[in-house]
Short mmCIF file of C-alpha atoms and ligand atoms in Angstrom, two decimals:
data_model
loop_
_atom_site.label_atom_id
_atom_site.label_comp_id
_atom_site.label_asym_id
_atom_site.label_seq_id
_atom_site.Cartn_x
_atom_site.Cartn_y
_atom_site.Cartn_z
CA UNK A 1 75.81 236.67 -62.25
CA UNK A 2 76.35 237.46 -58.58
CA UNK A 3 76.26 234.34 -56.47
CA UNK A 4 74.58 234.62 -53.10
CA UNK A 5 76.75 235.14 -50.03
CA UNK A 6 75.05 232.15 -48.41
CA UNK A 7 76.07 229.90 -51.30
CA UNK A 8 79.67 231.11 -51.18
CA UNK A 9 79.97 230.82 -47.43
CA UNK A 10 78.56 227.27 -47.52
CA UNK A 11 81.18 226.39 -50.14
CA UNK A 12 83.92 228.04 -48.09
CA UNK A 13 82.84 226.28 -44.91
CA UNK A 14 82.68 222.93 -46.73
CA UNK A 15 86.17 223.43 -48.09
CA UNK A 16 87.59 224.35 -44.69
CA UNK A 17 85.92 221.42 -42.94
CA UNK A 18 87.81 219.06 -45.27
CA UNK A 19 91.06 220.84 -45.98
CA UNK A 20 91.60 223.56 -43.35
CA UNK A 21 92.26 227.20 -44.13
CA UNK A 22 91.25 228.57 -47.51
CA UNK A 23 93.82 231.22 -48.40
CA UNK A 24 93.45 231.89 -52.09
CA UNK A 25 91.46 229.84 -54.52
CA UNK A 26 88.99 229.78 -57.37
CA UNK A 27 85.42 228.64 -57.72
CA UNK A 28 84.31 226.87 -60.90
CA UNK A 29 80.62 226.56 -61.76
CA UNK A 30 79.27 224.14 -64.35
CA UNK A 31 75.54 223.70 -65.11
CA UNK A 32 73.61 220.55 -65.96
CA UNK A 33 71.47 220.55 -69.05
CA UNK A 34 68.18 219.41 -70.40
CA UNK A 35 68.22 218.29 -74.00
CA UNK A 36 65.09 219.51 -75.78
CA UNK A 37 65.57 217.38 -78.89
CA UNK A 38 68.32 215.56 -80.81
CA UNK A 39 68.83 212.48 -78.66
CA UNK A 40 71.45 209.80 -79.16
CA UNK A 41 72.70 211.52 -82.29
CA UNK A 42 75.62 213.65 -81.07
CA UNK A 43 78.04 210.70 -81.30
CA UNK A 44 77.25 210.59 -85.00
CA UNK A 45 78.01 214.31 -85.25
CA UNK A 46 74.35 215.15 -85.87
CA UNK A 47 72.94 218.38 -84.38
CA UNK A 48 71.19 218.64 -81.01
CA UNK A 49 69.12 221.31 -79.24
CA UNK A 50 69.74 221.49 -75.48
CA UNK A 51 69.64 224.27 -72.86
CA UNK A 52 71.81 224.72 -69.78
CA UNK A 53 70.05 224.55 -66.41
CA UNK A 54 70.22 226.80 -63.35
CA UNK A 55 71.17 223.66 -61.36
CA UNK A 56 74.91 223.16 -61.34
CA UNK A 57 78.07 221.74 -59.83
CA UNK A 58 80.46 224.08 -58.03
CA UNK A 59 84.07 223.36 -57.13
CA UNK A 60 86.19 225.44 -54.80
CA UNK A 61 89.84 224.80 -55.60
CA UNK A 62 92.98 225.84 -53.78
CA UNK A 63 96.29 225.26 -55.53
CA UNK A 64 98.91 223.02 -53.91
CA UNK A 65 102.69 223.09 -54.21
CA UNK A 66 102.83 219.44 -55.31
CA UNK A 67 101.04 217.35 -57.94
CA UNK A 68 98.51 215.88 -55.55
CA UNK A 69 94.78 216.35 -56.16
CA UNK A 70 92.57 215.87 -53.12
CA UNK A 71 88.81 215.74 -53.66
CA UNK A 72 85.99 216.04 -51.17
CA UNK A 73 82.25 216.29 -51.73
CA UNK A 74 79.43 217.96 -49.83
CA UNK A 75 77.50 214.68 -50.26
CA UNK A 76 78.61 212.09 -47.72
CA UNK A 77 78.04 209.17 -50.11
CA UNK A 78 80.88 210.53 -52.24
CA UNK A 79 83.80 209.92 -49.89
CA UNK A 80 87.18 211.73 -50.04
CA UNK A 81 89.62 210.73 -52.79
CA UNK A 82 93.22 211.56 -53.75
CA UNK A 83 95.41 211.03 -56.76
CA UNK A 84 98.58 212.35 -58.37
CA UNK A 85 98.54 214.41 -61.59
CA UNK A 86 100.11 212.41 -64.41
CA UNK A 87 99.59 211.55 -68.06
CA UNK A 88 98.41 208.04 -67.07
CA UNK A 89 96.11 208.35 -64.08
CA UNK A 90 94.89 204.94 -62.89
CA UNK A 91 91.10 204.67 -62.91
CA UNK A 92 89.20 204.21 -59.68
CA UNK A 93 86.72 201.30 -59.74
CA UNK A 94 83.92 201.66 -62.30
CA UNK A 95 81.26 204.07 -61.06
CA UNK A 96 83.54 205.91 -58.63
CA UNK A 97 82.83 209.64 -58.65
CA UNK A 98 86.51 210.56 -58.69
CA UNK A 99 86.87 209.14 -62.21
CA UNK A 100 85.16 212.28 -63.55
CA UNK A 101 87.75 214.49 -61.88
CA UNK A 102 90.54 212.20 -63.08
CA UNK A 103 89.11 212.38 -66.62
CA UNK A 104 89.58 216.15 -66.75
CA UNK A 105 92.93 216.03 -64.96
CA UNK A 106 94.51 213.44 -67.24
CA UNK A 107 93.44 215.27 -70.39
CA UNK A 108 94.82 218.58 -69.12
CA UNK A 109 98.11 217.03 -68.03
CA UNK A 110 98.50 215.43 -71.46
CA UNK A 111 97.67 218.59 -73.36
CA UNK A 112 99.16 221.31 -71.16
CA UNK A 113 101.55 219.52 -68.82
CA UNK A 114 99.81 220.71 -65.63
CA UNK A 115 102.25 220.62 -62.72
CA UNK A 116 100.21 221.95 -59.87
CA UNK A 117 97.72 219.88 -57.89
CA UNK A 118 94.82 221.29 -55.89
CA UNK A 119 92.41 220.65 -53.06
CA UNK A 120 88.92 220.47 -54.51
CA UNK A 121 85.63 220.75 -52.68
CA UNK A 122 82.62 219.74 -54.79
CA UNK A 123 79.01 220.68 -54.23
CA UNK A 124 76.06 220.15 -56.57
CA UNK A 125 72.30 220.52 -56.73
CA UNK A 126 72.08 218.27 -59.79
CA UNK A 127 70.69 214.79 -59.26
CA UNK A 128 73.07 212.10 -60.53
CA UNK A 129 72.05 209.35 -62.99
CA UNK A 130 69.10 211.49 -64.09
CA UNK A 131 69.98 212.31 -67.69
CA UNK A 132 70.71 215.94 -66.71
CA UNK A 133 74.42 215.63 -67.32
CA UNK A 134 75.72 215.77 -63.78
CA UNK A 135 78.74 213.80 -65.00
CA UNK A 136 79.81 216.39 -67.57
CA UNK A 137 79.13 219.20 -65.10
CA UNK A 138 81.66 217.55 -62.78
CA UNK A 139 84.19 216.98 -65.56
CA UNK A 140 83.88 220.57 -66.78
CA UNK A 141 83.98 222.11 -63.29
CA UNK A 142 87.04 220.03 -62.38
CA UNK A 143 88.69 220.91 -65.69
CA UNK A 144 88.05 224.63 -65.26
CA UNK A 145 89.29 224.56 -61.66
CA UNK A 146 92.50 222.65 -62.44
CA UNK A 147 93.20 224.75 -65.53
CA UNK A 148 92.69 227.97 -63.55
CA UNK A 149 95.02 227.07 -60.69
CA UNK A 150 97.64 226.24 -63.33
CA UNK A 151 97.17 229.47 -65.25
CA UNK A 152 95.71 227.73 -68.33
CA UNK A 153 92.87 229.66 -70.02
CA UNK A 154 90.98 228.35 -73.05
CA UNK A 155 88.14 229.50 -75.25
CA UNK A 156 84.86 227.76 -74.30
CA UNK A 157 84.49 226.06 -77.73
CA UNK A 158 87.99 224.66 -77.54
CA UNK A 159 87.57 223.67 -73.91
CA UNK A 160 84.26 221.91 -74.67
CA UNK A 161 85.84 219.76 -77.39
CA UNK A 162 88.72 218.83 -75.09
CA UNK A 163 86.41 217.96 -72.20
CA UNK A 164 84.21 215.84 -74.49
CA UNK A 165 87.23 213.75 -75.42
CA UNK A 166 88.40 213.76 -71.80
CA UNK A 167 85.17 212.28 -70.43
CA UNK A 168 85.57 209.13 -72.53
CA UNK A 169 88.15 208.20 -69.86
CA UNK A 170 85.21 206.78 -67.87
CA UNK A 171 84.43 204.27 -70.62
CA UNK A 172 81.34 205.78 -72.24
CA UNK A 173 81.75 206.43 -75.95
CA UNK A 174 79.76 209.63 -75.59
CA UNK A 175 79.27 212.48 -78.05
CA UNK A 176 80.03 216.13 -77.39
CA UNK A 177 76.65 217.59 -76.46
CA UNK A 178 76.92 217.75 -72.69
CA UNK A 179 80.30 219.41 -72.34
CA UNK A 180 79.36 221.87 -75.11
CA UNK A 181 76.07 223.05 -73.63
CA UNK A 182 77.68 223.12 -70.18
CA UNK A 183 80.34 225.56 -71.41
CA UNK A 184 78.37 227.51 -74.02
CA UNK A 185 74.90 227.80 -72.45
CA UNK A 186 73.27 231.21 -72.51
CA UNK A 187 70.66 232.81 -70.26
CA UNK A 188 67.21 232.65 -71.88
CA UNK A 189 68.43 230.59 -74.84
CA UNK A 190 68.49 227.06 -76.15
CA UNK A 191 71.48 226.20 -78.32
CA UNK A 192 71.56 224.33 -81.59
CA UNK A 193 74.89 222.57 -81.52
CA UNK A 194 76.69 221.18 -84.54
CA UNK A 195 79.78 219.02 -84.22
CA UNK A 196 83.11 218.38 -85.87
CA UNK A 197 83.94 221.20 -85.57
CA UNK A 198 81.77 222.37 -82.69
CA UNK A 199 79.49 225.31 -83.51
CA UNK A 200 76.68 226.86 -81.46
CA UNK A 201 73.66 228.82 -82.56
CA UNK A 202 71.89 230.58 -79.66
CA UNK A 203 68.11 230.59 -80.08
CA UNK A 204 66.02 232.74 -77.72
CA UNK A 205 63.22 230.81 -76.01
CA UNK A 206 59.86 232.49 -76.53
CA UNK A 207 58.80 234.24 -73.32
CA UNK A 208 55.77 232.04 -72.62
CA UNK A 209 57.40 228.66 -73.35
CA UNK A 210 58.08 226.50 -70.31
CA UNK A 211 60.09 223.30 -70.01
CA UNK A 212 59.44 221.02 -67.07
CA UNK A 213 61.82 218.23 -66.11
CA UNK A 214 60.37 215.28 -64.18
CA UNK A 215 62.24 212.28 -62.82
CA UNK A 216 61.05 208.73 -63.52
CA UNK A 217 62.67 207.64 -60.22
CA UNK A 218 64.57 205.01 -62.20
CA UNK A 219 68.33 205.57 -61.95
CA UNK A 220 69.99 205.63 -65.35
CA UNK A 221 73.29 204.28 -64.13
CA UNK A 222 75.69 205.24 -66.88
CA UNK A 223 78.61 203.75 -64.98
CA UNK A 224 76.84 200.36 -64.93
CA UNK A 225 74.39 198.57 -67.23
CA UNK A 226 73.31 201.73 -69.03
CA UNK A 227 76.93 202.27 -70.09
CA UNK A 228 76.98 198.99 -72.00
CA UNK A 229 73.60 199.70 -73.57
CA UNK A 230 74.75 203.19 -74.59
CA UNK A 231 77.99 201.94 -76.17
CA UNK A 232 76.03 199.20 -77.90
CA UNK A 233 73.71 201.76 -79.56
CA UNK A 234 76.73 203.57 -80.89
CA UNK A 235 78.20 200.35 -82.25
CA UNK A 236 74.87 199.43 -83.88
CA UNK A 237 74.77 202.81 -85.62
CA UNK A 238 78.26 202.18 -86.99
CA UNK A 239 77.30 198.70 -88.18
CA UNK A 240 74.18 200.03 -89.89
CA UNK A 241 76.22 202.75 -91.59
CA UNK A 242 78.72 200.18 -92.90
CA UNK A 243 75.90 198.16 -94.47
CA UNK A 244 74.36 201.26 -96.00
CA UNK A 245 77.69 202.29 -97.49
CA UNK A 246 78.40 198.80 -98.79
CA UNK A 247 75.05 198.63 -100.56
CA UNK A 248 74.98 199.35 -104.28
CA UNK A 249 72.83 202.41 -103.50
CA UNK A 250 75.50 204.60 -101.87
CA UNK A 251 78.91 203.67 -103.22
CA UNK A 252 81.45 206.48 -103.37
CA UNK A 253 79.30 208.71 -101.15
CA UNK A 254 80.32 210.51 -97.92
CA UNK A 255 81.09 207.97 -95.20
CA UNK A 256 79.21 209.47 -92.25
CA UNK A 257 75.56 209.92 -91.29
CA UNK A 258 76.03 213.65 -91.46
CA UNK A 259 77.69 213.59 -94.85
CA UNK A 260 75.00 211.33 -96.27
CA UNK A 261 72.20 213.42 -94.76
CA UNK A 262 73.69 216.60 -96.19
CA UNK A 263 73.86 215.10 -99.68
CA UNK A 264 70.62 213.10 -99.78
CA UNK A 265 68.30 214.37 -97.02
CA UNK A 266 66.55 212.25 -94.41
CA UNK A 267 63.67 211.05 -96.55
CA UNK A 268 65.68 209.56 -99.37
CA UNK A 269 68.13 207.91 -96.96
CA UNK A 270 65.27 206.41 -94.95
CA UNK A 271 63.90 204.93 -98.16
CA UNK A 272 67.30 203.40 -98.96
CA UNK A 273 67.72 202.16 -95.37
CA UNK A 274 64.37 200.32 -95.56
CA UNK A 275 65.64 198.39 -98.60
CA UNK A 276 69.15 197.66 -97.32
CA UNK A 277 68.74 197.09 -93.57
CA UNK A 278 66.50 194.99 -91.36
CA UNK A 279 65.63 194.40 -87.73
CA UNK A 280 67.46 196.34 -85.02
CA UNK A 281 70.01 197.89 -87.33
CA UNK A 282 67.25 199.31 -89.51
CA UNK A 283 65.51 200.69 -86.42
CA UNK A 284 68.70 202.31 -85.11
CA UNK A 285 69.47 203.95 -88.45
CA UNK A 286 65.86 205.08 -88.81
CA UNK A 287 66.14 206.91 -85.49
CA UNK A 288 69.29 208.72 -86.62
CA UNK A 289 67.62 209.87 -89.82
CA UNK A 290 64.26 210.82 -88.36
CA UNK A 291 65.77 212.60 -85.33
CA UNK A 292 67.96 214.64 -87.68
CA UNK A 293 64.82 215.81 -89.51
CA UNK A 294 63.04 216.54 -86.22
CA UNK A 295 65.89 218.72 -84.94
CA UNK A 296 65.66 220.84 -88.12
CA UNK A 297 61.91 221.02 -87.70
CA UNK A 298 62.07 221.90 -84.00
CA UNK A 299 64.65 224.61 -84.67
CA UNK A 300 62.29 226.20 -87.20
CA UNK A 301 59.40 226.00 -84.74
CA UNK A 302 61.51 227.61 -82.03
CA UNK A 303 62.54 230.45 -84.32
CA UNK A 304 58.95 231.23 -85.35
CA UNK A 305 57.44 230.44 -81.92
CA UNK A 306 55.29 227.60 -83.27
CA UNK A 307 54.55 225.89 -79.95
CA UNK A 308 52.26 223.18 -81.37
CA UNK A 309 54.84 222.20 -83.98
CA UNK A 310 57.60 222.10 -81.38
CA UNK A 311 55.49 219.90 -79.10
CA UNK A 312 54.76 217.51 -81.96
CA UNK A 313 58.47 217.11 -82.67
CA UNK A 314 59.08 216.21 -79.00
CA UNK A 315 56.30 213.61 -79.05
CA UNK A 316 57.65 212.03 -82.21
CA UNK A 317 61.15 212.00 -80.79
CA UNK A 318 59.93 210.06 -77.78
CA UNK A 319 58.13 207.52 -79.96
CA UNK A 320 61.30 207.00 -81.98
CA UNK A 321 63.49 206.63 -78.87
CA UNK A 322 61.01 204.13 -77.46
CA UNK A 323 60.24 202.09 -80.57
CA UNK A 324 63.30 202.39 -82.82
CA UNK A 325 66.07 203.11 -80.35
CA UNK A 326 64.82 201.06 -77.36
CA UNK A 327 66.18 203.43 -74.71
CA UNK A 328 62.93 204.16 -72.88
CA UNK A 329 61.34 202.20 -70.04
CA UNK A 330 57.74 201.84 -68.78
CA UNK A 331 58.25 204.50 -66.07
CA UNK A 332 59.46 207.08 -68.63
CA UNK A 333 56.62 206.20 -71.02
CA UNK A 334 54.06 206.59 -68.23
CA UNK A 335 55.44 209.97 -67.23
CA UNK A 336 55.39 211.19 -70.83
CA UNK A 337 51.72 210.15 -71.09
CA UNK A 338 50.92 211.85 -67.79
CA UNK A 339 52.58 215.08 -68.92
CA UNK A 340 50.52 215.12 -72.11
CA UNK A 341 47.32 214.37 -70.21
CA UNK A 342 48.19 217.29 -67.90
CA UNK A 343 48.41 219.93 -70.60
CA UNK A 344 51.90 219.50 -72.11
CA UNK A 345 52.10 220.24 -75.85
CA UNK A 346 54.79 217.57 -76.11
CA UNK A 347 56.99 215.42 -73.91
CA UNK A 348 59.87 213.01 -74.29
CA UNK A 349 62.61 211.28 -72.39
CA UNK A 350 65.69 213.45 -72.17
CA UNK A 351 69.34 212.43 -72.04
CA UNK A 352 70.50 208.89 -72.58
CA UNK A 353 67.29 207.26 -71.29
CA UNK A 354 67.20 203.86 -69.55
CA UNK A 355 65.58 205.81 -66.67
CA UNK A 356 66.32 209.37 -65.61
CA UNK A 357 64.08 212.26 -66.65
CA UNK A 358 61.52 213.43 -69.14
CA UNK A 359 61.18 216.96 -70.47
CA UNK A 360 57.64 218.25 -70.93
CA UNK A 361 56.87 221.38 -72.89
CA UNK A 362 53.93 223.71 -72.24
CA UNK A 363 52.81 227.28 -72.56
CA UNK A 364 52.93 229.39 -69.41
CA UNK A 365 49.11 229.29 -69.29
CA UNK A 366 49.17 225.47 -68.84
CA UNK A 367 52.14 225.35 -66.47
CA UNK A 368 50.18 225.17 -63.25
CA UNK A 369 48.04 222.30 -64.51
CA UNK A 370 51.10 220.45 -65.74
CA UNK A 371 52.95 220.84 -62.45
CA UNK A 372 49.90 219.74 -60.49
CA UNK A 373 49.42 216.68 -62.70
CA UNK A 374 53.06 215.65 -62.45
CA UNK A 375 53.18 216.49 -58.73
CA UNK A 376 50.40 213.99 -57.97
CA UNK A 377 52.58 211.26 -59.43
CA UNK A 378 55.08 211.71 -56.60
CA UNK A 379 52.62 212.45 -53.80
CA UNK A 380 53.31 209.30 -51.80
CA UNK A 381 57.06 209.23 -52.49
CA UNK A 382 58.30 212.82 -52.53
CA UNK A 383 59.43 212.94 -48.91
CA UNK A 384 61.79 209.97 -49.41
CA UNK A 385 63.66 211.70 -52.28
CA UNK A 386 66.84 213.68 -51.80
CA UNK A 387 66.15 215.83 -54.88
CA UNK A 388 63.17 217.70 -56.30
CA UNK A 389 61.53 215.24 -58.74
CA UNK A 390 59.99 218.08 -60.80
CA UNK A 391 61.62 221.32 -61.81
CA UNK A 392 60.90 224.12 -64.23
CA UNK A 393 64.01 224.45 -66.37
CA UNK A 394 65.33 227.99 -66.65
CA UNK A 395 67.62 228.37 -69.68
CA UNK A 396 70.87 229.47 -68.06
CA UNK A 397 74.40 230.61 -68.68
CA UNK A 398 77.28 228.24 -69.25
CA UNK A 399 80.20 227.38 -66.97
CA UNK A 400 82.68 229.88 -65.62
CA UNK A 401 85.50 230.17 -63.14
CA UNK A 402 86.42 233.13 -60.93
CA UNK A 403 88.52 233.93 -57.88
CA UNK A 404 86.94 232.64 -54.69
CA UNK A 405 86.09 235.62 -52.55
CA UNK A 406 83.88 235.72 -49.50
CA UNK A 407 82.09 239.04 -49.60
P1 NG1 B 1 73.50 211.71 -70.33
O1 NG1 B 1 72.06 212.01 -70.42
O2 NG1 B 1 74.24 212.70 -69.52
O3 NG1 B 1 73.75 210.31 -69.97
C1 NG1 B 1 74.48 210.98 -72.74
C2 NG1 B 1 75.76 211.46 -73.44
C3 NG1 B 1 75.47 212.51 -74.53
C4 NG1 B 1 74.34 212.08 -75.46
C5 NG1 B 1 73.13 211.64 -74.62
C6 NG1 B 1 72.02 211.11 -75.47
C7 NG1 B 1 77.57 211.40 -71.79
C8 NG1 B 1 78.51 212.20 -71.00
N1 NG1 B 1 76.69 212.07 -72.51
O4 NG1 B 1 74.03 211.96 -71.86
O5 NG1 B 1 76.66 212.75 -75.25
O6 NG1 B 1 74.74 211.08 -76.34
O7 NG1 B 1 73.49 210.63 -73.68
O8 NG1 B 1 71.58 212.05 -76.38
O9 NG1 B 1 77.65 210.18 -71.81
#
């Protein structure tokens, strides 16, 4: 895809304003994503169905002769940072943007012994803390840039698995969805991703299907409180699984959600879970099992262009995330309702929740009505926002890196 000259010259000018002359470098591009369905299940190696966005993070990188990495951002609130490449890179304070660059750098030093630092200029049109995976876009772009200036080239599948492990540096026990869709995304397609090992099935989006992303205006701060809540969900899933396995019902069976689901199916396991578990742990396990079934269902609907069925799966996913997984909030619930009342066939929170965005699904014929309905929600606030609160998601290609050339 040819990038516009204006975009490249803005990146070049930004780089030079921070670091001086740009002699020879690379530019890495890494998209955000919207997850259509399969939420809070990737860390249990259960499949997900996201698409990569046209919005992305770009990094211009110029190699250095030492091991220093200097980072600057086009956004003034992300101040300049520096660190030295090493196998034990000290973390910046929690929430600092540079931790995402350090995450990629440390992993690549450990695995490939990178020797060469770089000056990095970062620019992005992805809102942060929105559930659109701006964090993984930064990790992947930084990883691609640092690998390229060190002459390390990897297959996207392999790179995605490495970057998923790398991002845990920031303290979130995340799964592998974001890095995978960021690297493997395909124009016009959603991807069904399976994990351990990572596999991707590209599914063309029917021509008249539209996905609209709308922001709740609540920041889902995954470097703060949302991080604890996220890690807690993962721990609760593990605790529920232990109890299930210890019950007389499942002795000697596979020891993972995926293994159990493959052997018994979601319905039978849900029946067992209702007998063995209670309270929050039952609710968390129920979400894992029901979301697994919904991803299978949604995949089928996508393949046979059953828009009503797909919308229903989204609606049910939201209910499960709200009621069983407790990761929604009143602002997200209200936006989901508004989307449905404005012609969406289905809508749900997308990403980790606790704020951030919803994804609403509609046919092309209802798009205008949906956008108008959602738009009214922001009427009094839109001018105060530094990002577009509503966007039509265009399924886009995954990340890449190329020589930086001003045409
Ligand atoms: P976001 O929406 O970027 O916070 C997080 C995890 C994913 C996945 C989703 C929930 C990271 C980097 N990503 O995404 O792995 O678990 O939540 O489905 O933390």
